[in-house]
Tab-separated table of C-alpha atoms in Angstrom:
chain	number	residue	atom	x	y	z
T	1	UNK	CA	84.358	99.920	219.065
T	2	UNK	CA	83.967	100.783	215.380
T	3	UNK	CA	84.520	104.360	214.320
T	4	UNK	CA	81.428	104.334	212.091
T	5	UNK	CA	78.053	103.526	213.629
T	6	UNK	CA	75.622	101.189	211.910
T	7	UNK	CA	72.448	99.588	213.247
T	8	UNK	CA	73.115	96.020	214.333
T	9	UNK	CA	70.207	94.669	212.335
T	10	UNK	CA	67.488	95.604	209.911
T	11	UNK	CA	64.780	93.526	208.333
T	12	UNK	CA	62.306	93.714	205.510
T	13	UNK	CA	59.975	91.630	203.411
T	14	UNK	CA	60.583	90.604	199.816
T	15	UNK	CA	59.807	93.472	197.467
T	16	UNK	CA	60.152	96.145	200.129
T	17	UNK	CA	62.927	98.739	200.439
T	18	UNK	CA	65.254	99.175	203.388
T	19	UNK	CA	67.896	101.721	204.278
T	20	UNK	CA	71.013	101.132	206.373
T	21	UNK	CA	72.622	104.167	207.935
T	22	UNK	CA	76.298	104.708	208.683
T	23	UNK	CA	77.182	107.625	210.928
T	24	UNK	CA	80.658	109.042	211.292
T	25	UNK	CA	82.152	112.474	211.744
T	26	UNK	CA	83.561	115.427	209.852
T	27	UNK	CA	86.912	113.594	209.752
T	28	UNK	CA	85.542	110.761	207.678
T	29	UNK	CA	82.087	110.618	206.076
T	30	UNK	CA	81.403	114.320	206.473
T	31	UNK	CA	84.744	115.399	205.060
T	32	UNK	CA	85.192	113.110	202.071
T	33	UNK	CA	83.315	111.249	199.375
T	34	UNK	CA	85.299	108.048	199.900
T	35	UNK	CA	82.419	106.039	201.361
T	36	UNK	CA	81.989	102.451	200.222
T	37	UNK	CA	79.653	99.607	201.117
T	38	UNK	CA	80.280	95.856	201.190
T	39	UNK	CA	77.942	92.873	201.228
T	40	UNK	CA	79.099	89.719	202.998
T	41	UNK	CA	77.294	86.404	202.955
T	42	UNK	CA	78.191	83.858	205.668
T	43	UNK	CA	81.554	82.231	205.060
T	44	UNK	CA	82.270	84.420	202.051
T	45	UNK	CA	84.547	87.349	201.345
T	46	UNK	CA	83.017	90.824	201.343
T	47	UNK	CA	81.838	92.150	197.976
T	48	UNK	CA	82.016	95.793	196.958
T	49	UNK	CA	78.526	97.087	196.114
T	50	UNK	CA	78.908	100.881	196.352
T	51	UNK	CA	82.009	103.083	196.110
T	52	UNK	CA	82.579	106.820	196.410
T	53	UNK	CA	79.203	107.302	198.091
T	54	UNK	CA	76.897	106.366	195.223
T	55	UNK	CA	78.725	104.538	192.438
T	56	UNK	CA	77.930	100.947	191.620
T	57	UNK	CA	80.598	98.593	190.264
T	58	UNK	CA	79.832	96.822	187.040
T	59	UNK	CA	77.570	93.852	187.649
T	60	UNK	CA	75.993	95.114	190.861
T	61	UNK	CA	72.226	95.373	190.731
T	62	UNK	CA	70.709	98.834	190.424
T	63	UNK	CA	68.507	97.871	193.377
T	64	UNK	CA	71.481	98.982	195.496
T	65	UNK	CA	72.012	102.713	195.884
T	66	UNK	CA	74.078	104.929	198.139
T	67	UNK	CA	73.865	108.485	199.376
T	68	UNK	CA	75.337	110.821	201.951
T	69	UNK	CA	74.148	113.744	204.047
T	70	UNK	CA	76.537	115.514	206.379
T	71	UNK	CA	78.215	112.875	208.552
T	72	UNK	CA	75.831	110.049	207.647
T	73	UNK	CA	75.958	107.734	204.655
T	74	UNK	CA	73.096	105.480	203.663
T	75	UNK	CA	72.668	102.292	201.671
T	76	UNK	CA	69.240	101.627	200.220
T	77	UNK	CA	68.177	98.283	198.840
T	78	UNK	CA	64.956	98.332	196.869
T	79	UNK	CA	62.858	95.390	195.795
T	80	UNK	CA	64.310	93.172	198.511
T	81	UNK	CA	65.145	89.631	197.498
T	82	UNK	CA	65.958	86.658	199.686
T	83	UNK	CA	69.527	86.618	198.378
T	84	UNK	CA	70.047	90.109	199.795
T	85	UNK	CA	70.079	88.579	203.276
T	86	UNK	CA	73.660	89.219	204.399
T	87	UNK	CA	75.865	91.451	206.517
T	88	UNK	CA	76.554	94.948	205.200
T	89	UNK	CA	79.561	97.077	206.121
T	90	UNK	CA	80.268	100.735	205.436
T	91	UNK	CA	83.794	102.070	205.072
T	92	UNK	CA	85.324	105.515	204.798
T	93	UNK	CA	88.620	107.262	204.403
T	94	UNK	CA	89.477	109.293	207.488
T	95	UNK	CA	91.703	112.315	207.818
T	96	UNK	CA	92.048	111.416	211.465
T	97	UNK	CA	94.668	109.201	213.028
T	98	UNK	CA	92.874	106.001	212.086
T	99	UNK	CA	93.379	106.712	208.346
T	100	UNK	CA	90.438	104.488	207.323
T	101	UNK	CA	87.418	103.326	209.289
T	102	UNK	CA	84.800	100.585	209.031
T	103	UNK	CA	81.319	100.389	210.455
T	104	UNK	CA	80.481	97.538	212.799
T	105	UNK	CA	78.202	95.883	210.254
T	106	UNK	CA	74.451	95.463	209.851
T	107	UNK	CA	72.720	92.127	209.539
T	108	UNK	CA	69.916	92.266	207.002
T	109	UNK	CA	67.155	89.726	207.419
T	110	UNK	CA	64.668	89.239	204.607
T	111	UNK	CA	61.549	87.909	206.246
M	1	UNK	CA	89.451	88.806	185.828
M	2	UNK	CA	91.486	89.850	188.863
M	3	UNK	CA	91.885	87.046	191.370
M	4	UNK	CA	93.628	86.984	194.722
M	5	UNK	CA	94.493	83.959	196.822
M	6	UNK	CA	95.797	84.045	200.371
M	7	UNK	CA	98.265	81.447	201.585
M	8	UNK	CA	99.964	80.744	204.875
M	9	UNK	CA	99.938	78.641	208.045
M	10	UNK	CA	96.566	78.380	209.667
M	11	UNK	CA	98.039	78.038	213.146
M	12	UNK	CA	100.501	80.381	214.813
M	13	UNK	CA	101.823	80.217	218.362
M	14	UNK	CA	101.319	83.170	220.620
M	15	UNK	CA	104.249	85.606	220.647
M	16	UNK	CA	105.437	84.360	217.256
M	17	UNK	CA	105.162	85.950	213.814
M	18	UNK	CA	102.243	85.477	211.467
M	19	UNK	CA	103.260	85.416	207.788
M	20	UNK	CA	100.795	85.357	204.909
M	21	UNK	CA	101.166	85.733	201.155
M	22	UNK	CA	98.645	86.883	198.572
M	23	UNK	CA	99.045	85.555	195.045
M	24	UNK	CA	97.598	87.792	192.357
M	25	UNK	CA	96.430	86.800	188.885
M	26	UNK	CA	94.723	88.807	186.163
M	27	UNK	CA	96.559	91.984	187.141
M	28	UNK	CA	100.105	93.090	187.741
M	29	UNK	CA	100.972	94.488	191.145
M	30	UNK	CA	103.803	96.375	189.471
M	31	UNK	CA	101.469	98.276	187.146
M	32	UNK	CA	101.512	101.293	189.417
M	33	UNK	CA	97.797	101.926	189.358
M	34	UNK	CA	96.526	100.356	192.577
M	35	UNK	CA	97.263	99.777	196.207
M	36	UNK	CA	97.169	96.222	197.565
M	37	UNK	CA	95.716	95.722	201.037
M	38	UNK	CA	95.388	93.272	203.906
M	39	UNK	CA	92.280	93.164	206.090
M	40	UNK	CA	91.039	90.820	208.788
M	41	UNK	CA	87.844	89.754	210.501
M	42	UNK	CA	87.717	87.975	213.863
M	43	UNK	CA	85.063	85.298	214.081
M	44	UNK	CA	81.620	86.840	214.417
M	45	UNK	CA	82.994	90.379	214.313
M	46	UNK	CA	83.502	93.217	211.860
M	47	UNK	CA	86.217	94.049	209.380
M	48	UNK	CA	89.514	95.722	210.196
M	49	UNK	CA	91.961	97.199	207.684
M	50	UNK	CA	95.560	96.200	208.445
M	51	UNK	CA	97.703	97.928	205.855
M	52	UNK	CA	98.542	98.337	202.181
M	53	UNK	CA	101.373	98.683	199.706
M	54	UNK	CA	101.823	100.538	196.443
M	55	UNK	CA	104.072	99.645	193.522
M	56	UNK	CA	106.690	102.154	194.621
M	57	UNK	CA	106.935	100.390	197.948
M	58	UNK	CA	105.001	103.047	199.808
M	59	UNK	CA	103.082	101.499	202.686
M	60	UNK	CA	100.334	102.631	205.027
M	61	UNK	CA	99.381	100.849	208.217
M	62	UNK	CA	96.547	100.842	210.721
M	63	UNK	CA	97.895	102.900	213.642
M	64	UNK	CA	96.581	100.315	216.087
M	65	UNK	CA	98.946	97.726	214.584
M	66	UNK	CA	101.862	99.954	213.654
M	67	UNK	CA	105.091	98.582	214.981
M	68	UNK	CA	103.965	94.975	214.591
M	69	UNK	CA	102.930	94.878	210.939
M	70	UNK	CA	104.872	94.869	207.689
M	71	UNK	CA	103.430	94.620	204.191
M	72	UNK	CA	105.876	93.857	201.402
M	73	UNK	CA	105.702	92.908	197.738
M	74	UNK	CA	107.570	90.621	195.376
M	75	UNK	CA	106.970	92.083	191.925
M	76	UNK	CA	108.741	89.204	190.179
M	77	UNK	CA	106.251	86.728	191.660
M	78	UNK	CA	103.265	89.087	191.467
M	79	UNK	CA	102.516	88.607	195.134
M	80	UNK	CA	102.467	90.624	198.310
M	81	UNK	CA	102.850	89.575	201.905
M	82	UNK	CA	101.884	90.348	205.463
M	83	UNK	CA	103.990	89.890	208.584
M	84	UNK	CA	102.500	90.464	212.020
M	85	UNK	CA	104.829	90.024	214.962
M	86	UNK	CA	104.174	89.121	218.591
M	87	UNK	CA	100.738	87.678	217.894
M	88	UNK	CA	98.181	87.164	220.636
M	89	UNK	CA	94.754	85.572	220.765
M	90	UNK	CA	93.357	88.908	219.605
M	91	UNK	CA	95.053	88.389	216.235
M	92	UNK	CA	93.070	85.238	215.480
M	93	UNK	CA	90.880	86.032	212.498
M	94	UNK	CA	90.062	85.435	208.870
M	95	UNK	CA	92.660	87.358	206.888
M	96	UNK	CA	91.818	88.777	203.470
M	97	UNK	CA	93.947	90.362	200.798
M	98	UNK	CA	92.380	92.855	198.433
M	99	UNK	CA	93.083	95.201	195.561
M	100	UNK	CA	92.147	98.781	196.207
M	101	UNK	CA	90.194	100.782	193.688
M	102	UNK	CA	91.537	104.106	192.408
M	103	UNK	CA	90.055	105.694	195.503
M	104	UNK	CA	89.750	104.401	199.033
M	105	UNK	CA	87.793	101.208	198.534
M	106	UNK	CA	88.431	97.502	198.102
M	107	UNK	CA	87.525	96.364	194.628
M	108	UNK	CA	88.636	92.735	194.545
M	109	UNK	CA	89.011	90.346	197.473
M	110	UNK	CA	90.609	86.991	198.090
M	111	UNK	CA	88.535	84.247	199.703
M	112	UNK	CA	90.385	84.644	202.971
M	113	UNK	CA	92.519	82.391	205.117
M	114	UNK	CA	91.753	81.510	208.714
M	115	UNK	CA	94.481	82.065	211.275
M	116	UNK	CA	94.243	80.546	214.739
M	117	UNK	CA	96.600	81.493	217.568
M	118	UNK	CA	97.597	78.757	220.004
M	119	UNK	CA	98.816	79.364	223.546
């Protein structure tokens, strides 16, 4: 059981926008701005795409954006492309006993 | 360009100790500016953070694994290591090493190494 809750799957068509939610608690997402998002293609290592809620690392497309409201963080991908089809994981620092927590992952299908 | 490469036996017997090493290039683990982490991912499942080490030797571990896990570093070889004792089938996974960013996130990742646990 992951400490952060993500939808198991989302889908969209090329060119559309989708949003993946990540719900936690006041101990993690709601209490800190240390939320990050990772993209993972099959058989590959995860790749950092958003850090500290809304910052993009150098080289990551500006089609990826992050936000947070209360205990829920969100990843939005605009202008969907076929190469965006992957698993997406959220991650947060936690002031609780677990120290850090991951979401269970969301499979994005680009139809 | 920071690169990390995991190394270690792909097969470990149950009850024995899993030992992995992460070789780092393009950055110095002794620079004192980053933590260095281990994570894992069972087949078809999500990610789990295992633990991390800082230049000073300070370590943090996932409470669910505390008591079985040790992360150490060899500054002279620019590498850090993971030891997980008393492994069971539940420890079978792809193991990744990573460099933390200045905050709580994982900036650079190794490709991962698959560990299988035999009876």
